[in-house]
């Protein structure tokens, strides 16, 4: 069956472009070829020179229309992956089930995809797409026409094709108008499209936050009801989507959007607990705002730091509880870290590769309170000092520790040797973190009020 579709599609390679597209000239869409990355232009030119159709597609066209610098450039073509690979020396086919071609030029990689079908096919025989019992598409590796390719995309604003040779935009579903109106609209019947791929619900929240778009009512309505379908999605895919949202530069808005749509249960289930507690809310807000600022100013932001932040309100709560129960600060913190990491493993599935760095950031926190003797100097030299210090500042900003503590460490780093020596506190041992730290075992612990 697949072979018959391929021959059908590629047999009409040079026929007119897909039906139903509105073709907008430069004057109407305003995108200049100069906005397109050189590598993507070269890929399109090479494909066109061999008689294939080639368009810049997806997020890049949308972002250019909106005046945002695109993150990456994807190209869609009617050439098969094998035909694409033959045209570019530095290229390779990725993926088995659904193949795409990575074309490298310089340090860049352009993703080239062959037009795919996933919407309704022309004949009934071809519409027997395999789905699971909830309507989730199990396979989408059927080649199709350009119109098919547009119809299988998620939102109207993501189904825009830019032809660099003619400087035209092909718009199948009113995406240009939706960009103008700042509306996120699902292509086709929203419920069916969410059932085909529930991750589209998370993508809706992400794009609405990233672009500051309103979600069209028909597109939004089914989400609250269908959100539980996310439970059927592999954890790794949910995690990837979570990361995209958190590193989008609009994480703060994104997280609130997720919660408003009831989508966080499948993604960040801790969010309710965290945001309902004022200190937790302040901490997460400070953390996400600072991540957003870093990303918006092109500074690196590490996923481990982010996840350490998201989990911290729980770690801190558990830490305090264990301390109240008589545990010493450092062991209490280590126990709390393990408890929280174990619990989230079943919920959010943060990959274990981030554990090491998250634990280091957390474990260094009590050491900031030790400001006598050689300890501050040793802490400064710790390879994770910088991340742990940034983390301390978030704790100070949210009122979890005294602002003075964060300020002390800022000054200590900037001070010269003499000034540093003058800043050290008299005691050389650990400063008591809490007044009751020296409680002897056997003293009452539970039910006592914690000092603020
Ligand atoms: P970003 O700026 O975040 O990269 P993007 O729109 O480029 O946004 P990608 O995840 O890179 O998003 O996907 C590229 C394109 O592939 C999208 O614009 C969309 O057309 C299509 N696409 C991606 N994921 C889906 C999906 N789950 N369902 C339908 N179409 C999708
Ligand atoms: Mg993209």
Tab-separated table of C-alpha atoms and ligand atoms in Angstrom:
chain	number	residue	atom	x	y	z
A	1	UNK	CA	0.000	0.000	0.000
A	2	UNK	CA	2.759	2.388	0.960
A	3	UNK	CA	4.549	1.729	-2.298
A	4	UNK	CA	1.440	2.557	-4.277
A	5	UNK	CA	1.086	5.840	-2.422
A	6	UNK	CA	4.719	6.707	-2.981
A	7	UNK	CA	4.509	6.075	-6.684
A	8	UNK	CA	1.300	8.017	-6.860
A	9	UNK	CA	2.763	11.006	-5.073
A	10	UNK	CA	6.127	11.027	-6.706
A	11	UNK	CA	4.636	10.283	-10.077
A	12	UNK	CA	3.042	13.726	-9.956
A	13	UNK	CA	6.084	15.521	-8.627
A	14	UNK	CA	5.942	18.452	-10.972
A	15	UNK	CA	2.188	18.865	-10.969
A	16	UNK	CA	0.577	21.983	-9.532
A	17	UNK	CA	1.111	22.567	-5.826
A	18	UNK	CA	-1.453	21.227	-3.355
A	19	UNK	CA	-5.024	22.293	-3.681
A	20	UNK	CA	-6.571	24.935	-1.512
A	21	UNK	CA	-3.520	26.995	-0.617
A	22	UNK	CA	-3.659	30.732	-0.694
A	23	UNK	CA	-0.464	32.012	-2.219
A	24	UNK	CA	0.682	35.307	-0.773
A	25	UNK	CA	3.221	37.488	-2.562
A	26	UNK	CA	6.015	39.263	-0.708
A	27	UNK	CA	3.994	42.477	-0.385
A	28	UNK	CA	1.339	40.636	1.609
A	29	UNK	CA	3.453	38.557	3.972
A	30	UNK	CA	6.476	40.827	4.276
A	31	UNK	CA	9.056	38.051	4.780
A	32	UNK	CA	12.305	38.821	3.046
A	33	UNK	CA	14.659	36.161	1.761
A	34	UNK	CA	17.330	37.847	3.892
A	35	UNK	CA	15.580	36.540	6.984
A	36	UNK	CA	16.172	32.960	5.868
A	37	UNK	CA	19.272	31.228	7.002
A	38	UNK	CA	21.891	30.699	4.240
A	39	UNK	CA	22.025	26.993	4.774
A	40	UNK	CA	18.249	26.601	4.391
A	41	UNK	CA	18.373	28.741	1.239
A	42	UNK	CA	21.097	26.559	-0.208
A	43	UNK	CA	19.160	23.398	0.543
A	44	UNK	CA	16.055	24.791	-1.160
A	45	UNK	CA	18.045	25.943	-4.190
A	46	UNK	CA	19.768	22.593	-4.604
A	47	UNK	CA	16.487	20.707	-4.401
A	48	UNK	CA	14.803	23.088	-6.835
A	49	UNK	CA	17.686	22.773	-9.292
A	50	UNK	CA	16.959	19.030	-9.446
A	51	UNK	CA	13.289	19.663	-10.122
A	52	UNK	CA	11.948	19.081	-6.625
A	53	UNK	CA	9.633	21.294	-4.693
A	54	UNK	CA	11.201	22.801	-1.602
A	55	UNK	CA	9.873	25.131	1.046
A	56	UNK	CA	10.925	26.482	4.390
A	57	UNK	CA	8.168	25.305	6.669
A	58	UNK	CA	6.759	25.306	10.171
A	59	UNK	CA	8.035	27.344	13.093
A	60	UNK	CA	10.531	29.404	11.084
A	61	UNK	CA	7.910	30.875	8.730
A	62	UNK	CA	5.577	31.561	11.643
A	63	UNK	CA	8.309	33.259	13.660
A	64	UNK	CA	9.459	35.388	10.703
A	65	UNK	CA	5.882	36.552	10.138
A	66	UNK	CA	5.733	37.551	13.788
A	67	UNK	CA	9.099	39.278	13.733
A	68	UNK	CA	10.750	36.681	15.985
A	69	UNK	CA	14.171	35.260	15.135
A	70	UNK	CA	13.595	31.578	14.240
A	71	UNK	CA	15.300	28.931	16.357
A	72	UNK	CA	15.889	26.581	13.488
A	73	UNK	CA	14.900	26.075	9.872
A	74	UNK	CA	13.051	23.084	8.531
A	75	UNK	CA	12.607	22.320	4.856
A	76	UNK	CA	9.783	20.287	3.312
A	77	UNK	CA	10.113	18.711	-0.106
A	78	UNK	CA	8.569	16.170	-2.453
A	79	UNK	CA	11.929	14.432	-2.861
A	80	UNK	CA	12.197	11.137	-0.971
A	81	UNK	CA	14.725	10.893	1.873
A	82	UNK	CA	16.989	8.825	-0.356
A	83	UNK	CA	16.793	11.402	-3.172
A	84	UNK	CA	17.610	14.191	-0.708
A	85	UNK	CA	20.559	12.304	0.710
A	86	UNK	CA	22.078	11.813	-2.733
A	87	UNK	CA	22.008	15.558	-3.398
A	88	UNK	CA	23.999	16.573	-0.315
A	89	UNK	CA	27.396	15.215	0.513
A	90	UNK	CA	27.107	16.064	4.200
A	91	UNK	CA	23.740	14.559	4.940
A	92	UNK	CA	22.318	11.510	6.631
A	93	UNK	CA	18.980	9.838	7.021
A	94	UNK	CA	17.689	9.729	10.580
A	95	UNK	CA	14.918	7.606	11.999
A	96	UNK	CA	13.644	4.294	10.854
A	97	UNK	CA	9.882	4.474	10.864
A	98	UNK	CA	9.607	8.100	9.847
A	99	UNK	CA	12.722	9.142	8.008
A	100	UNK	CA	14.056	12.662	7.848
A	101	UNK	CA	17.318	13.899	6.410
A	102	UNK	CA	19.789	16.042	8.291
A	103	UNK	CA	21.754	18.221	5.909
A	104	UNK	CA	24.820	19.788	7.483
A	105	UNK	CA	26.419	22.990	6.326
A	106	UNK	CA	29.053	24.562	8.488
A	107	UNK	CA	28.002	24.049	12.085
A	108	UNK	CA	24.348	24.078	11.165
A	109	UNK	CA	21.903	21.293	10.478
A	110	UNK	CA	18.782	21.673	8.383
A	111	UNK	CA	16.062	19.119	8.838
A	112	UNK	CA	14.572	18.074	5.525
A	113	UNK	CA	11.291	16.160	5.569
A	114	UNK	CA	9.435	14.610	2.687
A	115	UNK	CA	5.776	15.656	2.386
A	116	UNK	CA	3.773	13.286	4.542
A	117	UNK	CA	0.126	12.411	4.717
A	118	UNK	CA	-1.724	11.864	7.934
A	119	UNK	CA	-5.073	13.528	7.343
A	120	UNK	CA	-7.920	11.848	5.471
A	121	UNK	CA	-6.749	10.162	2.325
A	122	UNK	CA	-8.389	10.445	-1.034
A	123	UNK	CA	-9.760	6.910	-1.048
A	124	UNK	CA	-11.292	5.021	1.823
A	125	UNK	CA	-8.938	2.129	1.390
A	126	UNK	CA	-6.062	4.439	2.273
A	127	UNK	CA	-7.768	5.924	5.318
A	128	UNK	CA	-7.199	2.869	7.457
A	129	UNK	CA	-4.641	4.511	9.633
A	130	UNK	CA	-3.667	2.457	12.657
A	131	UNK	CA	-4.788	4.011	15.937
A	132	UNK	CA	-4.984	2.793	19.511
A	133	UNK	CA	-8.277	2.541	21.396
A	134	UNK	CA	-8.186	6.286	22.239
A	135	UNK	CA	-7.693	7.326	18.613
A	136	UNK	CA	-3.928	7.838	18.933
A	137	UNK	CA	-2.124	7.469	15.620
A	138	UNK	CA	0.379	4.667	15.810
A	139	UNK	CA	2.090	5.362	12.548
A	140	UNK	CA	2.418	8.407	10.337
A	141	UNK	CA	5.068	7.480	7.864
A	142	UNK	CA	3.081	7.680	4.675
A	143	UNK	CA	4.318	10.075	2.009
A	144	UNK	CA	1.769	12.470	0.588
A	145	UNK	CA	1.190	15.654	-1.373
A	146	UNK	CA	2.026	19.130	-0.143
A	147	UNK	CA	-1.649	19.632	0.757
A	148	UNK	CA	-1.585	16.370	2.750
A	149	UNK	CA	1.542	17.582	4.478
A	150	UNK	CA	-0.152	20.826	5.495
A	151	UNK	CA	-3.222	18.979	6.802
A	152	UNK	CA	-1.210	16.689	9.093
A	153	UNK	CA	0.430	19.639	10.876
A	154	UNK	CA	-0.988	20.827	14.178
A	155	UNK	CA	-1.902	24.526	14.098
A	156	UNK	CA	-2.781	26.813	11.202
A	157	UNK	CA	0.218	29.025	11.999
A	158	UNK	CA	2.515	25.985	11.752
A	159	UNK	CA	1.312	25.020	8.280
A	160	UNK	CA	2.880	27.852	6.318
A	161	UNK	CA	5.300	27.158	3.473
A	162	UNK	CA	7.761	29.743	2.257
A	163	UNK	CA	9.143	29.465	-1.241
A	164	UNK	CA	12.437	31.356	-1.208
A	165	UNK	CA	12.794	31.405	-5.005
A	166	UNK	CA	9.512	33.243	-5.535
A	167	UNK	CA	9.326	34.800	-2.068
A	168	UNK	CA	5.800	33.454	-1.698
A	169	UNK	CA	3.982	31.998	1.294
A	170	UNK	CA	1.582	29.096	0.724
A	171	UNK	CA	-1.111	29.233	3.380
A	172	UNK	CA	-3.520	26.284	3.552
A	173	UNK	CA	-5.485	27.016	6.698
A	174	UNK	CA	-5.521	30.759	7.223
A	175	UNK	CA	-2.325	30.756	9.278
A	176	UNK	CA	-1.261	34.218	8.119
A	177	UNK	CA	-4.564	35.705	9.253
A	178	UNK	CA	-4.328	33.810	12.565
A	179	UNK	CA	-0.850	35.239	13.105
A	180	UNK	CA	-2.270	38.674	12.549
A	181	UNK	CA	-5.090	38.021	15.002
A	182	UNK	CA	-2.746	36.226	17.381
A	183	UNK	CA	-4.922	33.144	17.591
A	184	UNK	CA	-3.800	29.554	17.961
A	185	UNK	CA	-6.131	27.368	15.945
A	186	UNK	CA	-5.983	23.600	15.464
A	187	UNK	CA	-6.218	22.300	11.920
A	188	UNK	CA	-9.227	20.008	11.485
A	189	UNK	CA	-11.414	18.738	14.304
A	190	UNK	CA	-9.560	19.560	17.533
A	191	UNK	CA	-10.768	16.556	19.503
A	192	UNK	CA	-9.744	14.110	16.758
A	193	UNK	CA	-6.359	15.781	16.430
A	194	UNK	CA	-5.730	15.624	20.196
A	195	UNK	CA	-6.745	11.983	20.251
A	196	UNK	CA	-4.355	11.267	17.358
A	197	UNK	CA	-1.546	12.821	19.359
A	198	UNK	CA	-2.264	14.093	22.884
A	199	UNK	CA	1.076	15.919	22.991
A	200	UNK	CA	-0.605	18.521	20.777
A	201	UNK	CA	-2.366	19.727	23.937
A	202	UNK	CA	0.982	20.502	25.528
A	203	UNK	CA	2.120	22.134	22.312
A	204	UNK	CA	-0.966	24.351	22.384
A	205	UNK	CA	-0.042	25.572	25.855
A	206	UNK	CA	3.578	26.046	24.830
A	207	UNK	CA	2.837	28.076	21.695
A	208	UNK	CA	0.188	30.172	23.438
A	209	UNK	CA	2.772	31.061	26.088
A	210	UNK	CA	5.702	31.517	23.738
A	211	UNK	CA	3.851	33.671	21.230
A	212	UNK	CA	1.435	35.255	23.704
A	213	UNK	CA	-1.467	34.028	21.548
A	214	UNK	CA	-5.032	33.396	22.551
A	215	UNK	CA	-6.146	29.789	22.095
A	216	UNK	CA	-9.200	29.668	19.855
A	217	UNK	CA	-12.221	28.502	21.836
A	218	UNK	CA	-12.912	25.371	19.756
A	219	UNK	CA	-9.231	24.463	20.021
A	220	UNK	CA	-9.183	25.010	23.783
A	221	UNK	CA	-12.501	23.460	24.762
A	222	UNK	CA	-11.691	19.724	24.529
A	223	UNK	CA	-8.371	20.032	26.374
A	224	UNK	CA	-9.633	19.871	29.954
A	225	UNK	CA	-11.569	16.691	29.141
A	226	UNK	CA	-8.835	15.019	27.086
A	227	UNK	CA	-5.873	15.926	29.311
A	228	UNK	CA	-5.852	12.440	30.928
A	229	UNK	CA	-4.868	10.970	27.529
A	230	UNK	CA	-1.368	12.243	28.235
A	231	UNK	CA	-1.002	9.292	30.574
A	232	UNK	CA	-0.648	7.053	27.475
A	233	UNK	CA	2.333	8.977	26.145
A	234	UNK	CA	5.850	7.701	26.763
A	235	UNK	CA	7.528	9.551	29.624
A	236	UNK	CA	10.510	10.538	27.517
A	237	UNK	CA	8.298	12.407	25.065
A	238	UNK	CA	6.487	14.241	27.863
A	239	UNK	CA	9.835	15.135	29.336
A	240	UNK	CA	11.104	16.511	25.989
A	241	UNK	CA	7.989	18.634	25.687
A	242	UNK	CA	8.342	19.849	29.284
A	243	UNK	CA	11.893	20.862	28.539
A	244	UNK	CA	10.899	22.749	25.384
A	245	UNK	CA	8.338	24.693	27.386
A	246	UNK	CA	10.710	25.417	30.236
A	247	UNK	CA	13.491	26.523	27.904
A	248	UNK	CA	11.233	28.517	25.574
A	249	UNK	CA	12.068	31.830	27.216
A	250	UNK	CA	8.454	31.985	28.416
A	251	UNK	CA	8.442	29.313	31.083
A	252	UNK	CA	6.653	31.401	33.682
A	253	UNK	CA	3.723	32.080	31.378
A	254	UNK	CA	3.878	28.503	30.085
A	255	UNK	CA	3.640	26.916	33.497
A	256	UNK	CA	0.633	29.054	34.398
A	257	UNK	CA	-0.918	28.236	31.034
A	258	UNK	CA	-0.464	24.514	31.698
A	259	UNK	CA	-2.119	24.815	35.049
A	260	UNK	CA	-4.983	26.896	33.682
A	261	UNK	CA	-5.686	24.234	31.055
A	262	UNK	CA	-5.403	21.405	33.597
A	263	UNK	CA	-2.450	19.930	31.700
A	264	UNK	CA	0.148	19.934	34.439
A	265	UNK	CA	-1.039	16.651	35.961
A	266	UNK	CA	0.603	14.761	33.147
A	267	UNK	CA	3.641	16.988	33.040
A	268	UNK	CA	4.456	18.716	36.288
A	269	UNK	CA	2.134	17.115	38.817
A	270	UNK	CA	3.902	18.858	41.675
A	271	UNK	CA	2.727	22.209	40.470
A	272	UNK	CA	-0.464	22.335	42.532
A	273	UNK	CA	1.318	21.706	45.810
A	274	UNK	CA	4.086	24.122	44.972
A	275	UNK	CA	1.970	26.983	43.739
A	276	UNK	CA	-0.519	26.743	46.581
A	277	UNK	CA	2.234	27.387	49.091
A	278	UNK	CA	3.265	31.070	49.106
A	279	UNK	CA	7.000	30.474	49.621
A	280	UNK	CA	6.992	27.743	46.982
A	281	UNK	CA	5.135	30.029	44.598
A	282	UNK	CA	7.579	32.860	45.165
A	283	UNK	CA	10.524	30.520	44.674
A	284	UNK	CA	9.229	28.983	41.437
A	285	UNK	CA	8.265	32.377	40.086
A	286	UNK	CA	11.738	33.730	40.813
A	287	UNK	CA	13.356	30.638	39.268
A	288	UNK	CA	11.296	30.666	36.078
A	289	UNK	CA	11.622	34.416	35.660
A	290	UNK	CA	15.366	34.205	35.936
A	291	UNK	CA	15.475	31.279	33.462
A	292	UNK	CA	13.351	33.270	31.025
A	293	UNK	CA	15.646	36.265	31.340
A	294	UNK	CA	18.726	34.142	30.755
A	295	UNK	CA	17.245	32.575	27.641
A	296	UNK	CA	15.949	35.829	26.276
A	297	UNK	CA	19.418	37.317	26.577
A	298	UNK	CA	21.066	34.233	25.029
A	299	UNK	CA	22.746	33.074	28.206
A	300	UNK	CA	22.893	29.346	28.840
A	301	UNK	CA	20.398	27.755	31.165
A	302	UNK	CA	20.832	24.226	32.371
A	303	UNK	CA	17.935	21.781	32.595
A	304	UNK	CA	19.392	20.364	35.814
A	305	UNK	CA	19.242	23.791	37.457
A	306	UNK	CA	15.647	24.184	36.318
A	307	UNK	CA	14.558	20.825	37.640
A	308	UNK	CA	16.479	21.417	40.849
A	309	UNK	CA	14.392	24.595	41.177
A	310	UNK	CA	11.082	22.944	40.383
A	311	UNK	CA	11.640	20.236	42.952
A	312	UNK	CA	13.174	22.478	45.592
A	313	UNK	CA	9.967	23.586	47.352
A	314	UNK	CA	9.262	19.929	48.065
A	315	UNK	CA	12.820	19.190	49.110
A	316	UNK	CA	12.786	22.209	51.414
A	317	UNK	CA	9.484	21.221	53.001
A	318	UNK	CA	10.677	17.687	53.572
A	319	UNK	CA	14.022	18.952	54.876
A	320	UNK	CA	12.309	21.125	57.466
A	321	UNK	CA	10.018	18.289	58.503
A	322	UNK	CA	12.942	15.915	59.024
A	323	UNK	CA	14.821	18.550	60.991
A	324	UNK	CA	11.801	19.097	63.188
A	325	UNK	CA	11.792	15.384	63.777
A	326	UNK	CA	15.305	15.697	65.216
A	327	UNK	CA	17.516	15.004	62.215
A	328	UNK	CA	20.672	17.138	61.825
A	329	UNK	CA	20.546	19.644	58.934
A	330	UNK	CA	22.889	17.946	56.485
A	331	UNK	CA	21.591	14.374	56.878
A	332	UNK	CA	18.048	15.728	56.899
A	333	UNK	CA	18.693	17.440	53.580
A	334	UNK	CA	20.165	14.289	52.030
A	335	UNK	CA	17.208	12.223	53.119
A	336	UNK	CA	14.806	14.834	51.779
A	337	UNK	CA	16.616	14.885	48.415
A	338	UNK	CA	16.319	11.128	48.031
A	339	UNK	CA	12.670	11.084	49.073
A	340	UNK	CA	11.716	13.739	46.554
A	341	UNK	CA	13.732	12.240	43.703
A	342	UNK	CA	12.207	8.822	44.331
A	343	UNK	CA	8.691	10.244	44.380
A	344	UNK	CA	9.057	12.260	41.184
A	345	UNK	CA	10.455	9.255	39.344
A	346	UNK	CA	6.882	7.942	39.119
A	347	UNK	CA	5.396	11.301	38.262
A	348	UNK	CA	7.480	13.520	36.047
A	349	UNK	CA	10.289	11.152	35.092
A	350	UNK	CA	13.223	13.524	35.124
A	351	UNK	CA	15.988	11.395	33.607
A	352	UNK	CA	18.588	10.168	36.064
A	353	UNK	CA	21.363	11.923	34.210
A	354	UNK	CA	20.312	15.170	35.910
A	355	UNK	CA	20.338	13.716	39.431
A	356	UNK	CA	24.003	14.344	40.065
A	357	UNK	CA	23.925	18.047	39.361
A	358	UNK	CA	20.581	18.615	41.084
A	359	UNK	CA	21.892	16.933	44.217
A	360	UNK	CA	25.081	18.974	44.169
A	361	UNK	CA	23.179	22.229	43.904
A	362	UNK	CA	20.915	21.245	46.778
A	363	UNK	CA	23.636	19.754	48.951
A	364	UNK	CA	25.705	22.933	48.802
A	365	UNK	CA	22.905	25.091	50.213
A	366	UNK	CA	23.623	24.564	53.935
A	367	UNK	CA	27.275	25.390	53.315
A	368	UNK	CA	26.395	28.972	52.441
A	369	UNK	CA	25.506	29.467	56.067
A	370	UNK	CA	29.027	28.667	57.202
A	371	UNK	CA	30.844	31.943	57.009
A	372	UNK	CA	33.816	31.417	59.301
A	373	UNK	CA	37.346	30.049	58.885
A	374	UNK	CA	38.359	28.435	55.620
A	375	UNK	CA	34.888	27.219	54.721
A	376	UNK	CA	33.756	30.100	52.508
A	377	UNK	CA	37.013	29.894	50.541
A	378	UNK	CA	36.560	26.190	49.970
A	379	UNK	CA	32.987	26.690	48.849
A	380	UNK	CA	34.079	29.341	46.333
A	381	UNK	CA	36.333	26.768	44.705
A	382	UNK	CA	33.665	24.131	44.372
A	383	UNK	CA	32.970	23.388	40.670
A	384	UNK	CA	29.246	23.901	41.267
A	385	UNK	CA	29.667	27.083	43.278
A	386	UNK	CA	28.196	29.314	40.597
A	387	UNK	CA	25.011	27.281	40.107
A	388	UNK	CA	24.580	26.801	43.851
A	389	UNK	CA	25.070	30.545	44.451
A	390	UNK	CA	22.486	31.428	41.782
A	391	UNK	CA	20.200	28.994	43.545
A	392	UNK	CA	20.856	30.630	46.908
A	393	UNK	CA	19.858	33.986	45.415
A	394	UNK	CA	16.515	32.505	44.367
A	395	UNK	CA	15.994	31.241	47.907
A	396	UNK	CA	16.795	34.696	49.230
A	397	UNK	CA	14.480	36.348	46.711
A	398	UNK	CA	11.601	34.117	47.756
A	399	UNK	CA	12.186	34.844	51.433
A	400	UNK	CA	13.250	31.323	52.318
A	401	UNK	CA	16.567	32.606	53.674
A	402	UNK	CA	17.575	36.099	54.760
A	403	UNK	CA	18.349	38.453	51.884
A	404	UNK	CA	21.467	39.366	53.836
A	405	UNK	CA	22.915	35.882	53.249
A	406	UNK	CA	22.742	36.246	49.475
A	407	UNK	CA	24.193	39.749	49.680
A	408	UNK	CA	27.064	38.534	51.853
A	409	UNK	CA	28.054	35.971	49.224
A	410	UNK	CA	27.799	38.505	46.436
A	411	UNK	CA	30.110	40.848	48.336
A	412	UNK	CA	32.443	38.045	49.357
A	413	UNK	CA	33.063	37.076	45.731
A	414	UNK	CA	33.785	40.639	44.719
A	415	UNK	CA	35.934	41.568	47.710
A	416	UNK	CA	39.757	41.518	47.761
A	417	UNK	CA	41.709	39.329	50.160
A	418	UNK	CA	41.794	41.832	52.975
A	419	UNK	CA	38.119	42.677	52.746
A	420	UNK	CA	37.233	38.993	52.634
A	421	UNK	CA	39.148	38.312	55.825
A	422	UNK	CA	37.209	41.117	57.502
A	423	UNK	CA	33.894	39.595	56.463
A	424	UNK	CA	34.407	36.207	58.095
A	425	UNK	CA	32.265	35.486	61.094
A	426	UNK	CA	33.953	34.683	64.378
A	427	UNK	CA	33.021	31.033	64.620
A	428	UNK	CA	34.929	28.684	62.381
A	429	UNK	CA	32.447	25.863	62.610
A	430	UNK	CA	29.082	25.565	60.918
A	431	UNK	CA	26.667	28.280	61.891
A	432	UNK	CA	23.500	26.929	63.406
A	433	UNK	CA	20.910	26.884	60.644
A	434	UNK	CA	18.094	27.087	63.115
A	435	UNK	CA	17.951	27.999	66.745
A	436	UNK	CA	16.907	24.528	67.778
A	437	UNK	CA	19.595	22.717	65.879
A	438	UNK	CA	21.372	21.506	68.978
A	439	UNK	CA	18.361	19.665	70.226
A	440	UNK	CA	19.371	16.456	71.940
A	441	UNK	CA	17.829	13.227	70.842
A	442	UNK	CA	14.845	12.331	72.926
A	443	UNK	CA	13.542	15.885	73.047
A	444	UNK	CA	10.066	16.479	71.775
A	445	UNK	CA	10.049	17.146	68.073
A	446	UNK	CA	6.700	16.704	66.435
A	447	UNK	CA	4.070	19.336	66.740
A	448	UNK	CA	6.470	22.140	67.659
A	449	UNK	CA	6.102	25.327	65.729
A	450	UNK	CA	9.008	25.949	63.352
A	451	UNK	CA	10.757	29.266	63.800
A	452	UNK	CA	10.090	31.421	60.789
B	1	LIG	P1	9.665	25.718	17.696
B	1	LIG	O1	9.907	27.152	17.464
B	1	LIG	O2	9.340	25.425	19.102
B	1	LIG	O3	10.702	24.792	17.125
B	1	LIG	P2	8.032	24.555	15.649
B	1	LIG	O4	6.688	24.953	15.133
B	1	LIG	O5	9.167	24.595	14.697
B	1	LIG	O6	8.299	25.428	16.916
B	1	LIG	P3	8.665	21.785	16.026
B	1	LIG	O7	8.387	20.934	17.195
B	1	LIG	O8	10.060	22.094	15.658
B	1	LIG	O9	7.842	23.118	16.254
B	1	LIG	O10	7.924	21.127	14.782
B	1	LIG	C1	8.080	21.587	13.448
B	1	LIG	C2	6.751	21.539	12.720
B	1	LIG	O11	6.292	20.187	12.641
B	1	LIG	C3	5.619	22.300	13.415
B	1	LIG	O12	5.614	23.645	13.022
B	1	LIG	C4	4.398	21.548	12.934
B	1	LIG	O13	4.026	21.981	11.659
B	1	LIG	C5	4.879	20.129	12.827
B	1	LIG	N1	4.618	19.340	14.041
B	1	LIG	C6	5.462	19.126	15.069
B	1	LIG	N2	4.915	18.353	16.018
B	1	LIG	C7	3.664	18.063	15.582
B	1	LIG	C8	2.601	17.291	16.099
B	1	LIG	N3	2.687	16.673	17.276
B	1	LIG	N4	1.460	17.213	15.360
B	1	LIG	C9	1.363	17.817	14.171
B	1	LIG	N5	2.329	18.562	13.639
B	1	LIG	C10	3.480	18.696	14.308
B	2	LIG	MG1	11.196	23.907	15.073
